[in-house]
Every structure is written in structure tokens, then in C-alpha cells.
Coordinates of C-alpha atoms in Angstrom, one line a residue:
M423 CA -23.3 8.3 -11.6
K424 CA -23.6 10.4 -8.5
I425 CA -23.8 8.6 -5.2
D426 CA -25.9 9.8 -2.2
R427 CA -23.0 10.2 0.2
R428 CA -25.1 10.0 3.4
R429 CA -26.6 6.7 2.2
A430 CA -23.2 5.3 1.2
L431 CA -21.5 6.2 4.4
A432 CA -24.4 5.0 6.5
F433 CA -24.2 1.6 4.8
L434 CA -20.6 1.3 6.0
G435 CA -21.1 3.1 9.3
L436 CA -18.7 5.8 8.2
G437 CA -18.9 9.6 8.5
G438 CA -18.8 11.8 11.5
A439 CA -15.4 10.7 12.6
A440 CA -13.7 14.0 12.3
G441 CA -15.6 16.6 14.0
A442 CA -16.5 15.5 17.4
G443 CA -17.6 17.6 20.2
S444 CA -21.2 18.6 19.5
G445 CA -23.9 17.2 21.7
V446 CA -21.5 15.9 24.4
S447 CA -23.5 17.0 27.4
A448 CA -26.7 15.5 25.9
Q449 CA -24.9 12.2 25.5
G450 CA -22.8 12.3 28.6
L451 CA -24.5 9.5 30.3
N452 CA -23.2 7.1 27.6
L453 CA -19.5 7.8 28.4
H454 CA -17.0 5.4 29.8
T455 CA -15.3 7.2 32.7
G456 CA -13.2 4.4 34.0
A457 CA -9.7 3.3 33.2
V458 CA -8.4 3.4 29.6
A459 CA -5.2 2.7 27.7
F460 CA -3.6 3.7 24.4
E461 CA -2.5 0.2 23.3
H462 CA -2.2 0.8 19.6
G463 CA -0.2 4.0 19.5
V464 CA -1.0 7.2 17.6
A465 CA -0.8 8.1 13.9
S466 CA -1.3 11.0 11.5
G467 CA -2.0 11.0 7.8
D468 CA -3.3 12.6 4.7
P469 CA -1.5 15.9 5.4
D470 CA -2.1 19.1 3.5
Q471 CA -0.5 22.5 3.8
T472 CA -2.4 23.5 7.0
S473 CA -3.8 20.3 8.6
A474 CA -3.7 16.5 8.9
I475 CA -5.7 13.6 10.2
F476 CA -4.8 12.6 13.7
W477 CA -5.7 9.0 14.8
T478 CA -5.6 6.9 17.9
R479 CA -7.6 4.1 19.6
V480 CA -8.7 4.5 23.2
T481 CA -9.1 1.1 24.8
P482 CA -11.5 0.9 27.7
K483 CA -10.4 -1.3 30.5
G484 CA -13.0 -3.9 31.5
A485 CA -16.3 -4.6 29.8
S486 CA -17.7 -1.4 28.2
D487 CA -20.1 -0.5 25.4
R488 CA -19.7 3.3 26.0
D489 CA -17.8 6.0 24.2
V490 CA -14.7 7.6 25.6
L491 CA -14.1 11.4 25.5
A492 CA -10.6 12.5 24.5
T493 CA -8.6 15.7 23.9
L494 CA -6.1 16.2 21.1
E495 CA -3.1 18.5 21.7
V496 CA -0.9 19.6 18.8
A497 CA 2.3 21.4 19.7
A498 CA 5.2 23.2 18.0
D499 CA 7.8 21.3 20.1
P500 CA 8.1 17.8 21.5
A501 CA 7.9 19.0 25.1
F502 CA 4.5 20.6 24.4
K503 CA 5.5 24.0 25.7
T504 CA 3.8 25.7 22.8
I505 CA 0.4 24.1 22.1
V506 CA -0.9 25.5 18.8
R507 CA -4.1 23.5 18.4
T508 CA -6.4 21.7 20.8
G509 CA -9.4 19.5 20.0
K510 CA -11.7 18.9 22.9
G511 CA -14.7 16.7 23.4
L512 CA -13.6 14.2 20.8
R513 CA -15.4 10.9 21.0
A514 CA -13.7 7.5 20.6
K515 CA -17.0 5.8 19.7
A516 CA -17.8 2.2 20.6
S517 CA -19.6 2.0 17.2
R518 CA -16.2 2.6 15.6
D519 CA -14.3 0.2 17.8
W520 CA -13.1 3.1 20.0
T521 CA -11.0 4.5 17.2
L522 CA -10.8 8.2 16.9
K523 CA -9.9 10.4 14.0
H524 CA -9.8 14.2 14.0
D525 CA -9.3 16.3 10.9
L526 CA -8.1 19.8 11.6
D527 CA -9.6 20.6 8.2
G528 CA -7.4 23.5 7.2
Q529 CA -7.2 25.0 10.7
G530 CA -4.2 26.7 12.1
L531 CA -1.0 24.8 11.1
K532 CA 1.9 26.3 9.0
P533 CA 3.0 24.8 5.7
G534 CA 6.2 22.6 5.6
T535 CA 6.4 22.5 9.4
D536 CA 6.9 19.7 12.0
Y537 CA 4.4 19.3 14.8
W538 CA 4.0 17.0 17.7
Y539 CA 0.7 15.6 19.0
R540 CA -0.8 13.5 21.7
F541 CA -4.2 12.5 23.1
V542 CA -5.5 12.6 26.6
A543 CA -8.5 10.5 27.8
N544 CA -9.7 9.9 31.4
G545 CA -6.5 11.2 32.8
V546 CA -4.3 9.0 30.6
T547 CA -1.9 10.5 28.0
S548 CA -1.1 8.7 24.8
P549 CA 2.4 8.3 23.3
V550 CA 3.6 11.3 21.3
G551 CA 3.5 11.4 17.5
R552 CA 5.2 13.7 15.0
T553 CA 3.6 15.0 11.9
R554 CA 4.6 17.3 9.1
T555 CA 2.4 19.6 6.9
L556 CA 3.0 19.8 3.2
P557 CA 5.2 22.7 1.9
T558 CA 4.0 25.5 -0.4
G559 CA 5.8 27.4 -3.1
P560 CA 9.5 26.9 -3.9
T561 CA 10.7 23.8 -2.2
K562 CA 14.2 22.4 -2.2
D563 CA 13.4 18.7 -1.8
V564 CA 11.0 16.1 -0.4
V565 CA 11.9 12.8 1.3
L566 CA 9.4 9.9 1.2
A567 CA 9.7 6.4 2.6
V568 CA 7.8 3.9 0.5
A569 CA 6.5 0.6 2.1
S570 CA 4.4 -2.3 1.2
C571 CA 3.4 -5.9 2.2
S572 CA 3.7 -6.5 5.9
L573 CA 2.8 -10.1 6.8
Y574 CA 2.7 -10.1 10.6
S575 CA 3.4 -13.8 11.2
N576 CA 6.3 -14.1 8.8
G577 CA 8.8 -11.9 10.6
Y578 CA 9.6 -8.9 12.8
F579 CA 8.7 -5.5 11.5
N580 CA 12.4 -4.4 11.5
A581 CA 11.9 -2.3 8.4
Y582 CA 9.2 -0.2 10.1
D583 CA 11.7 0.3 12.9
A584 CA 14.3 1.5 10.4
I585 CA 11.7 4.0 9.0
A586 CA 11.0 5.3 12.5
K587 CA 14.8 5.9 12.9
L588 CA 15.3 7.8 9.7
P589 CA 17.0 11.2 10.3
R590 CA 14.5 12.7 7.9
V591 CA 11.2 11.6 6.3
D592 CA 8.5 14.0 5.3
A593 CA 5.9 11.3 4.8
V594 CA 5.5 7.5 4.6
L595 CA 3.7 6.0 1.7
H596 CA 2.1 2.6 2.2
L597 CA 1.1 1.0 -1.0
G598 CA -1.1 -1.7 0.4
D599 CA -1.1 -5.2 2.0
Y600 CA -0.9 -3.4 5.3
I601 CA -2.6 -6.4 6.8
Y602 CA -3.3 -10.0 5.5
E603 CA -6.5 -11.9 5.7
Y604 CA -5.1 -15.4 6.1
G605 CA -5.5 -17.5 9.2
G606 CA -2.9 -19.1 11.6
A607 CA -3.1 -22.8 10.7
P608 CA 0.3 -24.5 10.1
T609 CA -0.3 -24.5 6.3
D610 CA -1.5 -20.9 6.1
Y611 CA 0.5 -18.2 4.3
G612 CA 3.6 -17.3 6.3
M613 CA 3.0 -19.8 9.1
N614 CA 6.1 -21.8 8.2
S615 CA 8.2 -18.8 9.4
P616 CA 10.7 -19.6 12.2
V617 CA 9.0 -16.8 14.3
A618 CA 5.4 -17.5 13.5
A619 CA 4.8 -19.0 16.9
Q620 CA 5.8 -15.7 18.5
R621 CA 3.6 -13.7 16.0
M622 CA 0.3 -15.5 15.7
P623 CA -2.5 -13.7 13.9
D624 CA -5.7 -12.7 15.7
P625 CA -8.2 -14.1 15.1
L626 CA -6.6 -17.5 14.2
H627 CA -9.0 -18.1 11.3
E628 CA -9.2 -16.3 8.0
I629 CA -10.9 -12.9 8.5
V630 CA -14.3 -12.3 7.0
T631 CA -16.5 -10.3 9.4
L632 CA -16.2 -6.8 10.7
D633 CA -15.1 -8.1 14.1
D634 CA -12.5 -10.2 12.3
Y635 CA -11.0 -7.3 10.3
R636 CA -11.0 -5.0 13.4
R637 CA -9.1 -7.6 15.4
R638 CA -6.6 -8.1 12.7
H639 CA -5.9 -4.4 12.4
A640 CA -5.6 -4.3 16.2
R641 CA -3.0 -7.2 16.2
Y642 CA -0.9 -5.4 13.6
K643 CA -1.0 -2.0 15.5
S644 CA 0.0 -3.8 18.7
D645 CA 3.5 -4.1 17.1
P646 CA 5.9 -1.5 18.6
H647 CA 7.9 -1.1 15.4
L648 CA 4.8 -0.3 13.4
Q649 CA 3.6 2.1 16.1
A650 CA 7.0 3.9 16.0
A651 CA 6.8 4.2 12.2
H652 CA 3.3 5.7 12.5
A653 CA 4.5 8.1 15.2
R654 CA 7.5 9.2 13.1
A655 CA 5.8 11.0 10.2
P656 CA 2.4 11.3 8.5
W657 CA 1.3 8.3 6.5
I658 CA -0.4 8.4 3.1
V659 CA -2.0 5.0 2.5
V660 CA -3.9 3.0 0.0
W661 CA -5.1 -0.6 0.2
D662 CA -4.2 -3.4 -2.2
D663 CA -5.9 -6.8 -2.1
H664 CA -5.1 -8.3 1.3
E665 CA -6.9 -5.6 3.2
T666 CA -10.0 -7.4 1.7
A667 CA -8.9 -10.7 0.2
N668 CA -6.2 -12.0 -2.1
D669 CA -6.4 -10.9 -5.8
S670 CA -9.6 -8.9 -5.3
W671 CA -11.3 -7.2 -8.2
Q672 CA -14.5 -5.3 -8.6
G673 CA -16.8 -8.2 -8.2
G674 CA -15.0 -10.7 -6.0
A675 CA -11.6 -12.1 -5.1
Q676 CA -9.5 -15.2 -5.7
N677 CA -9.6 -15.8 -1.9
H678 CA -13.3 -15.3 -1.5
N679 CA -15.6 -18.3 -1.8
P680 CA -19.3 -17.5 -1.2
D681 CA -20.0 -21.3 -1.0
K682 CA -17.5 -21.8 1.7
A683 CA -19.3 -19.9 4.5
E684 CA -17.6 -16.7 3.4
G685 CA -20.9 -15.1 2.4
D686 CA -21.6 -12.3 0.0
W687 CA -18.6 -10.4 -1.4
A688 CA -20.2 -7.0 -1.1
A689 CA -20.8 -7.6 2.7
R690 CA -17.2 -8.8 3.2
K691 CA -15.8 -5.8 1.3
A692 CA -18.0 -3.4 3.3
A693 CA -16.7 -4.9 6.5
A694 CA -13.1 -4.7 5.4
L695 CA -13.4 -1.1 4.3
K696 CA -15.3 0.0 7.5
A697 CA -12.5 -1.5 9.6
Y698 CA -9.9 0.1 7.3
Y699 CA -11.4 3.6 7.6
E700 CA -11.7 3.1 11.4
W701 CA -8.1 1.9 11.9
M702 CA -6.1 3.9 9.4
P703 CA -5.2 7.6 9.4
I704 CA -7.0 8.3 6.1
R705 CA -9.6 10.9 5.4
E706 CA -13.2 9.7 5.2
P707 CA -14.8 9.4 1.8
T708 CA -15.5 12.7 0.0
A709 CA -19.0 13.8 -1.0
G710 CA -20.4 12.0 -4.0
A711 CA -17.9 9.1 -3.8
L712 CA -18.2 5.6 -2.6
P713 CA -15.8 4.5 0.1
D714 CA -13.8 2.3 -2.3
A715 CA -13.0 5.3 -4.5
S716 CA -10.0 6.3 -2.4
W717 CA -7.9 8.1 -5.1
R718 CA -6.6 11.5 -4.0
G719 CA -3.7 13.9 -4.5
F720 CA -1.1 15.7 -2.4
Q721 CA 1.0 18.7 -3.5
F722 CA 4.6 19.0 -2.1
G723 CA 5.4 22.6 -3.0
D724 CA 6.7 22.9 -6.5
V725 CA 8.7 19.7 -6.3
A726 CA 6.1 16.9 -6.7
T727 CA 2.4 16.1 -7.1
L728 CA 1.6 12.8 -5.5
L729 CA -1.4 10.9 -6.9
M730 CA -2.6 7.9 -4.9
T731 CA -4.5 5.5 -7.1
E732 CA -7.1 2.7 -6.4
T733 CA -6.6 -0.4 -8.6
R734 CA -8.6 -3.1 -6.8
L735 CA -12.2 -2.4 -5.9
T736 CA -13.8 0.3 -8.1
A737 CA -13.2 -0.8 -11.6
R738 CA -10.8 -3.7 -12.0
S739 CA -12.0 -6.4 -14.4
E740 CA -11.5 -10.0 -13.1
Q741 CA -8.0 -11.2 -13.6
L742 CA -7.3 -13.6 -16.5
D743 CA -5.9 -17.0 -15.7
Y744 CA -3.7 -19.0 -18.0
A745 CA -5.3 -22.3 -16.9
T746 CA -8.7 -21.2 -18.2
D747 CA -8.0 -18.3 -20.6
L748 CA -5.0 -19.7 -22.6
P749 CA -6.6 -22.4 -24.9
V750 CA -4.5 -25.3 -26.2
V751 CA -5.2 -26.4 -29.7
D752 CA -3.6 -29.5 -31.2
G753 CA -1.3 -29.6 -28.2
K754 CA -0.1 -26.0 -28.6
P755 CA -1.1 -22.8 -26.7
D756 CA -3.3 -20.6 -28.8
V757 CA -1.5 -17.3 -28.0
A758 CA -3.5 -15.4 -30.5
A759 CA -6.8 -16.3 -28.9
F760 CA -5.4 -15.4 -25.5
S761 CA -4.2 -12.1 -26.7
A762 CA -7.6 -11.2 -28.0
K763 CA -8.9 -11.4 -24.5
W764 CA -5.8 -10.0 -22.8
K765 CA -5.6 -6.9 -25.0
D766 CA -9.4 -6.2 -25.0
P767 CA -9.8 -2.4 -24.4
A768 CA -12.8 -3.1 -22.3
R769 CA -10.6 -4.7 -19.6
R770 CA -10.0 -2.0 -17.0
L771 CA -7.8 -1.5 -14.0
V772 CA -8.5 2.1 -13.0
G773 CA -11.7 2.8 -14.9
E774 CA -13.1 5.8 -16.6
A775 CA -13.8 8.0 -13.5
Q776 CA -10.3 7.6 -12.1
G777 CA -8.7 7.9 -15.5
Q778 CA -10.4 11.3 -16.0
W779 CA -9.3 12.4 -12.6
L780 CA -5.7 11.3 -13.2
A781 CA -5.7 13.1 -16.6
G782 CA -6.8 16.4 -15.0
Q783 CA -4.4 16.1 -12.0
V784 CA -1.4 15.3 -14.2
S785 CA -2.2 18.1 -16.6
A786 CA -2.7 20.6 -13.8
S787 CA 0.5 19.6 -12.1
V788 CA 2.6 20.1 -15.3
K789 CA 1.0 23.4 -16.0
A790 CA 1.7 24.6 -12.4
G791 CA 5.4 23.8 -12.9
S792 CA 5.7 20.8 -10.5
A793 CA 9.0 19.0 -11.2
W794 CA 7.6 15.5 -10.8
Q795 CA 4.3 13.7 -11.1
V796 CA 4.5 10.7 -8.7
L797 CA 2.0 7.8 -8.9
G798 CA 1.3 5.9 -5.7
N799 CA 0.2 2.7 -7.2
Q800 CA -0.3 -0.8 -5.9
V801 CA 1.0 -3.2 -8.5
V802 CA 4.0 -3.5 -10.8
M803 CA 3.5 -1.5 -14.1
A804 CA 6.5 -2.7 -16.1
R805 CA 6.3 -5.3 -18.8
V806 CA 7.7 -8.4 -17.1
A807 CA 8.0 -11.8 -18.6
G808 CA 9.2 -14.5 -16.2
P809 CA 12.8 -15.8 -16.7
N810 CA 13.3 -19.3 -18.0
L811 CA 14.7 -21.0 -14.9
Q812 CA 15.4 -24.2 -16.7
T813 CA 17.7 -22.5 -19.1
L814 CA 19.2 -20.4 -16.3
L815 CA 20.0 -23.3 -13.9
G816 CA 20.7 -26.0 -16.4
E817 CA 21.4 -29.4 -14.7
K818 CA 20.6 -27.8 -11.3
F819 CA 16.9 -27.2 -12.4
E820 CA 15.4 -30.7 -11.8
P821 CA 17.0 -31.2 -8.3
M822 CA 15.8 -27.8 -7.3
L823 CA 12.3 -28.5 -8.6
A824 CA 12.1 -31.8 -6.6
K825 CA 12.6 -30.0 -3.3
L826 CA 9.7 -27.6 -3.8
P827 CA 6.1 -27.9 -2.7
P828 CA 3.8 -29.0 -5.5
Y829 CA 2.0 -25.6 -5.9
I830 CA 5.4 -23.8 -6.3
R831 CA 6.7 -26.5 -8.6
E832 CA 3.6 -25.9 -10.8
R833 CA 4.1 -22.1 -10.9
I834 CA 7.7 -22.5 -11.9
L835 CA 6.9 -25.0 -14.7
Q836 CA 4.2 -22.6 -15.9
G837 CA 6.7 -19.8 -15.8
V838 CA 9.2 -21.7 -18.0
A839 CA 6.5 -22.3 -20.6
L840 CA 5.2 -18.7 -20.5
S841 CA 8.8 -17.3 -20.8
A842 CA 9.2 -19.1 -24.1
L843 CA 5.9 -17.6 -25.3
G844 CA 6.9 -14.1 -24.2
L845 CA 3.8 -13.8 -22.0
P846 CA 3.7 -11.9 -18.6
Y847 CA 4.3 -13.9 -15.5
N848 CA 1.8 -11.9 -13.4
L849 CA -1.7 -11.2 -14.8
D850 CA -2.7 -9.5 -11.5
A851 CA -0.3 -6.6 -12.2
W852 CA -0.6 -4.0 -14.9
D853 CA 0.6 -6.6 -17.3
G854 CA -2.8 -8.2 -17.1
Y855 CA -4.4 -4.9 -18.4
P856 CA -2.2 -3.6 -21.2
A857 CA -4.9 -1.4 -22.8
D858 CA -5.5 0.5 -19.6
R859 CA -1.7 0.8 -19.1
E860 CA -1.4 2.4 -22.5
R861 CA -4.2 4.8 -21.8
L862 CA -2.3 5.9 -18.7
Y863 CA 0.9 6.3 -20.7
D864 CA -1.0 8.4 -23.3
L865 CA -2.2 10.8 -20.7
F866 CA 1.4 11.1 -19.3
K867 CA 2.6 11.9 -22.8
S868 CA -0.2 14.3 -23.6
A869 CA 0.5 16.4 -20.5
G870 CA 4.3 16.4 -21.0
A871 CA 4.7 14.9 -17.6
H872 CA 7.8 13.6 -15.8
P873 CA 6.3 10.6 -14.0
I874 CA 7.7 8.4 -11.3
V875 CA 5.6 5.3 -10.6
L876 CA 5.8 3.7 -7.2
S877 CA 4.7 0.1 -6.8
G878 CA 4.2 -2.5 -4.1
D879 CA 2.5 -6.0 -4.0
S880 CA 5.3 -8.0 -5.6
H881 CA 7.6 -8.6 -2.5
S882 CA 10.5 -7.5 -4.6
F883 CA 12.6 -4.4 -5.2
W884 CA 12.4 -3.1 -8.8
A885 CA 14.0 -0.3 -10.8
N886 CA 12.2 -0.2 -14.2
E887 CA 12.0 2.0 -17.2
L888 CA 8.5 2.2 -18.7
F889 CA 8.1 2.5 -22.5
D890 CA 5.0 3.0 -24.5
E891 CA 3.7 0.1 -26.6
A892 CA 5.6 1.1 -29.6
G893 CA 8.8 1.2 -27.6
A894 CA 9.6 4.6 -29.0
K895 CA 9.4 6.7 -25.8
R896 CA 10.5 6.2 -22.3
V897 CA 7.4 7.5 -20.6
A898 CA 8.3 7.0 -16.9
V899 CA 10.4 5.2 -14.4
E900 CA 9.2 2.8 -11.7
F901 CA 10.6 2.0 -8.3
G902 CA 9.1 -1.0 -6.6
A903 CA 9.2 -1.5 -2.8
T904 CA 9.8 -5.0 -1.6
G905 CA 7.9 -6.4 1.4
I906 CA 8.4 -5.4 4.9
T907 CA 8.2 -9.1 5.8
S908 CA 6.1 -10.8 3.1
P909 CA 7.9 -13.7 1.4
G910 CA 9.0 -13.4 -2.2
Y911 CA 10.4 -15.8 -4.8
G912 CA 13.8 -15.1 -3.5
D913 CA 12.8 -16.7 -0.2
I914 CA 11.4 -19.7 -2.0
L915 CA 14.4 -20.1 -4.3
P916 CA 17.4 -19.1 -2.2
G917 CA 20.6 -18.8 -4.1
V918 CA 18.9 -18.6 -7.5
P919 CA 19.9 -15.3 -9.2
L920 CA 16.3 -14.3 -9.9
G921 CA 16.9 -10.6 -10.0
Q922 CA 19.6 -10.9 -12.6
A923 CA 17.4 -13.3 -14.6
F924 CA 14.5 -10.8 -14.6
A925 CA 16.7 -8.0 -15.8
A926 CA 18.3 -10.2 -18.5
R927 CA 14.9 -11.3 -19.8
N928 CA 13.1 -7.9 -19.8
T929 CA 14.3 -4.7 -21.4
E930 CA 12.2 -2.6 -19.0
V931 CA 13.8 -4.2 -15.9
K932 CA 17.1 -2.6 -14.9
F933 CA 17.2 -4.2 -11.4
A934 CA 15.2 -6.6 -9.3
D935 CA 15.7 -8.3 -5.9
P936 CA 12.9 -10.6 -4.8
G937 CA 14.7 -11.8 -1.7
A938 CA 15.5 -8.6 0.3
K939 CA 13.1 -7.1 2.8
G940 CA 12.9 -3.3 3.4
F941 CA 11.6 -0.1 1.8
V942 CA 12.4 2.6 -0.7
L943 CA 13.6 6.0 0.3
L944 CA 12.8 8.5 -2.4
T945 CA 14.3 12.0 -2.5
L946 CA 12.7 14.3 -5.0
E947 CA 14.5 17.5 -6.1
H948 CA 14.3 19.9 -9.1
G949 CA 16.3 18.2 -11.8
K950 CA 16.7 14.8 -10.3
A951 CA 15.1 12.1 -8.1
T952 CA 17.1 9.5 -6.1
S953 CA 15.7 6.1 -5.1
E954 CA 17.5 4.2 -2.4
M955 CA 16.5 0.6 -1.9
I956 CA 17.1 0.0 1.8
A957 CA 17.3 -3.6 3.0
V958 CA 17.2 -5.0 6.5
S959 CA 19.6 -7.8 7.4
T960 CA 17.0 -10.1 8.9
I961 CA 13.3 -10.4 9.8
F962 CA 13.8 -13.4 11.9
E963 CA 15.7 -11.8 14.7
P964 CA 14.9 -8.6 16.7
A965 CA 18.5 -7.3 16.2
Y966 CA 19.2 -6.1 12.6
T967 CA 21.2 -3.8 10.5
T968 CA 20.4 -1.8 7.3
R969 CA 22.2 -1.2 4.1
V970 CA 21.5 0.6 0.8
L971 CA 21.1 -2.3 -1.6
K972 CA 21.0 -0.1 -4.7
R973 CA 20.7 3.6 -5.5
F974 CA 19.3 4.9 -8.7
V975 CA 19.0 8.5 -10.1
V976 CA 16.6 9.7 -12.7
T977 CA 16.4 13.1 -14.4
P978 CA 13.6 14.6 -16.4
T979 CA 13.6 15.0 -20.2
K980 CA 12.7 18.3 -21.7
G981 CA 9.2 18.3 -22.9
G982 CA 8.1 15.3 -20.9
G983 CA 9.3 11.8 -20.0
V984 CA 12.5 10.8 -18.2
E985 CA 16.1 10.0 -19.0
A986 CA 17.5 6.5 -18.5
L987 CA 18.0 5.3 -15.0
A988 CA 21.6 5.8 -13.7
E989 CA 23.0 3.7 -10.9
A990 CA 24.6 6.0 -8.3

């Protein structure tokens, strides 16, 4: 169904963010001409071969409801001796929370080149950012930092600082949960952290309204390490669930209760997406698409096609839940009845429109000779059954269980039961949508692709080999990025060898670490790809060190697919 773009963007208050200078003199009386500051840094994103999105937020000092005029300067050197592009008369609009995005839209930059940029408003100059355009033609290699899951209150953003200090990074991929919606009460998520008192969320309540979401984005972007990572390289982003609400799907979310003064889901989603488009360096929705249809592609020379997916808001069927969807008959779980629901082909994660887009993009990439087809994807794709911790820990199991909060204890006991049944431990991941996963694998195989799947959401590092349902073909490999700060099961169960247990339980899992915090550094070359899982030593102290926790290499298989993962 075609969507009237003007009506859709008007509903969210989007559009008109990129081009900016027309009609300035006619509206000049509505300008804020007093003091301003750049309190949230600068950012670039969605690069192509000749342009990028440039972002900042101009904060008026004192009470103001007026726009601020700004100028963008893009230079070939960090000293700005050679300015190659200038955008004048750009408006940081009050109606967009004084955020400003400018899209060069194919104008004037060279492929595969570093540029530096800054904004000037009312005599004040912003911090300097660095961006890089995408390469064209024969390309030796591409270096990507892959991040996910940054809970502000739970720890210092040391991993973002480590990304900012990388000697080389061509782009940063953020796979979602850039912000979290929870409040700052003592029992709220992450508020038991030893540094929570120094990193309180704003606002202190769970965010629901447009003003709430804007304030939460502002709090996150006040962090100097996050600002530094944005300034280091262009970002390519996609939301997961917490940018709206936990375990969101097409028609709602686990953490949205209309009867609890949280209102209509569509209104909350619209507010969340409006704030996201205002505060993130992402291109505005394209013609004919709703704002939640954020899938898009990026071509890195002849080395890689990067396809960013959307698995939350456009087509996802509501998640199944073992408590309600796994019936018990005569005291025994009816796995057959559950499987009939679970494997229903009508259950979708990406949907028909995005599936057709992916098929076309993957096929075109292979035909064009790209070495790799990389999927920027929110949730873990591998088949993962939970380990049986009771068997793993033996006599230590009951004492461990007794120390845990009731809700964690319940999850672990459920995991023990599910492990025995061979059922997946996370129905919010691709494991909850096996038919759609197989459709994706079929399009990979049909195109003869060499896919690498990148995943976030799980707060764990993963190195997985992905096989089709028959188990006959290794279709792809998957590298999962752990959280920047968000707590994983390794934090809840310190000392328990969970990663080893996951690998021992699941043939597709070659490595997992649900305790480490950090990011994945992916280097793509012709003939091989190298994934380095980089961990920070702490998120509870400002001083930290980094180390490469694991390094894996994968090579393509002739005719499509990939070889087995090799630890390097």
C-alpha cells in the first residue's frame, strides 16, 4: 500500500530537516539571536559516496521559543584550512527541539575520503566532528565498529570512549537500544548499579510523551564518551525495542500498558520516532514509506553491501509467551501444540515488503561482485536453547538460586525446563519466528550470497554459525555485539560459565560471553572477514583498559555460504 508521504511526515512532524535556508529573511523575526551552546556535540551518519547527514543540537540560553540560524562547514583537514562545503542559513527549529540535520544530498564530497565538520551559530562554534564517505570501485578493506545496548544508569560509557580512540574506523553501526525508556526509581532497570546515583536518567519517570523521549535522548547525548564516539566517524543506526518500549511489536509492547496512564500505543510510538529522527543522524523517511520503515542499504566499494533491517515496528507479530502459549496437558507441556503456533508461517518478523527489498538487494549485491552481504540486524538469529544450569552446577544450583531475586529465579527454572524440551530460551529473538528466518535463509541461498549477520539486543558477545532448517548448509555466520553497559546474565550469575554452557548446548553457538561489556570490530576484506570482540575492563570506574576477548575469521564458500568459523 502506498503511503502519502506528506501526510505521514506531517503526522510525526518530520520532513524539511535537511534543506534549510529558504525563506530566512521572511521569518527572520522569529530567530533567537542571543547566547547559544552546543551541549550535545555533533554527529554524522548515513554516509554515501558523496555526502552524509550532519547533525547537532543548538541549545538557546534562557527561555526561548524561536529558531536558531546556523552554518555548517565541511573541510578537508582538521584545521579547516580547506573548506570544501558550506551550508548557510540552516535552522535549528524550536519545533524539532532545536536539533538540526543537514543532508548534502550527493553534493561535492569525494568517495572514500575523511572530512571534518563543525557548526557555527550566533558566534559560537561547535566541537569538531570527523566523517568518512563510502568508497567506490575496488576497495582493499572496510573497518566497522558494531555497538548495541547502552543503559545510561548502569555504567560509564567506556566502550564508546574506546570506539572514539580507535586508530581506524570507517563507520559505527549501532544496532539498537541506544536509549532505554525506564525510570529512575530504586527498583527500575539498572538502578541497582553502583554508579546509578551519578548517572540518573532524565526524566526520572518512564518516558511516554514526546517531551519525555526528547529529554532522554538529551541526557544520553550529554555524555562526553558518547559525544566523542559520534564525532569520531559516521554512524549507521537502527532502533530496537527500548527506543520505544521493551519487547515492542507491530501493535504494542510488553512495557506499554494503555490502562496504566500510558495512553495509546500509536501515539507513544509516534512520539518516540519523532524524537529519534530529531536526535539521531539518520536520513528522514523516504517517499512512500512510513517513518518506521527504516530499512536501507550502504555500499562499501566492492567489499561489502550493508543492509540495515527493521524488526520491531513494521511487521513483527506479537511475541509468543511460554506462560500462555505452551499448554500443559495431564501435567506435561504440550510441545506439539506450542510448535503449531510457533512455526506458523503467518508469524512475521520482517514482513513481505522488507523481505522483497532484502531479496532484491542481496541478489543485486552478489551480481555486482560484492565480497560480503552484511545484515545489520537487531536480535540474535542463531538457534539457541538455554543451558540446563541445574545439570551444569550440580549441588551448587540450589544455593545459587536462593540468592537471586524471585523474577530471575523464575526465569532460570523456566530455562531448565525449556532446555530439557529443546525449546528456545528467547522468543523475542529470531528463534520466536522460525518460518521468517527460513525465508531469509532461502533468499541468501537463492542469491548465492556470502552473508554476515550482525546482532545486538542480547547483552552478550556471540560467534554463531547459521544453518538452514535441514542442517545441510551453513548459510551465514553471526557476530553478536554485547552491551555497552546493559546488564547480561553474566552480571546476574557471576562465576557461572554461561558462555561455555551455551556453546556446549547449541551446535550453532561457537562462542558466547554474556558478562563482558564492549563492542565488535569487524574488518571486511576480499576473501576473509575478521571479528574482534573488544571488551572493556570495567563500566563502574572512569579509568578502564581494553582487550580483545576473542578473534574469529570467516571465509566465503564458492557458490554461496561461508566456511566454518576459525578462532584466530
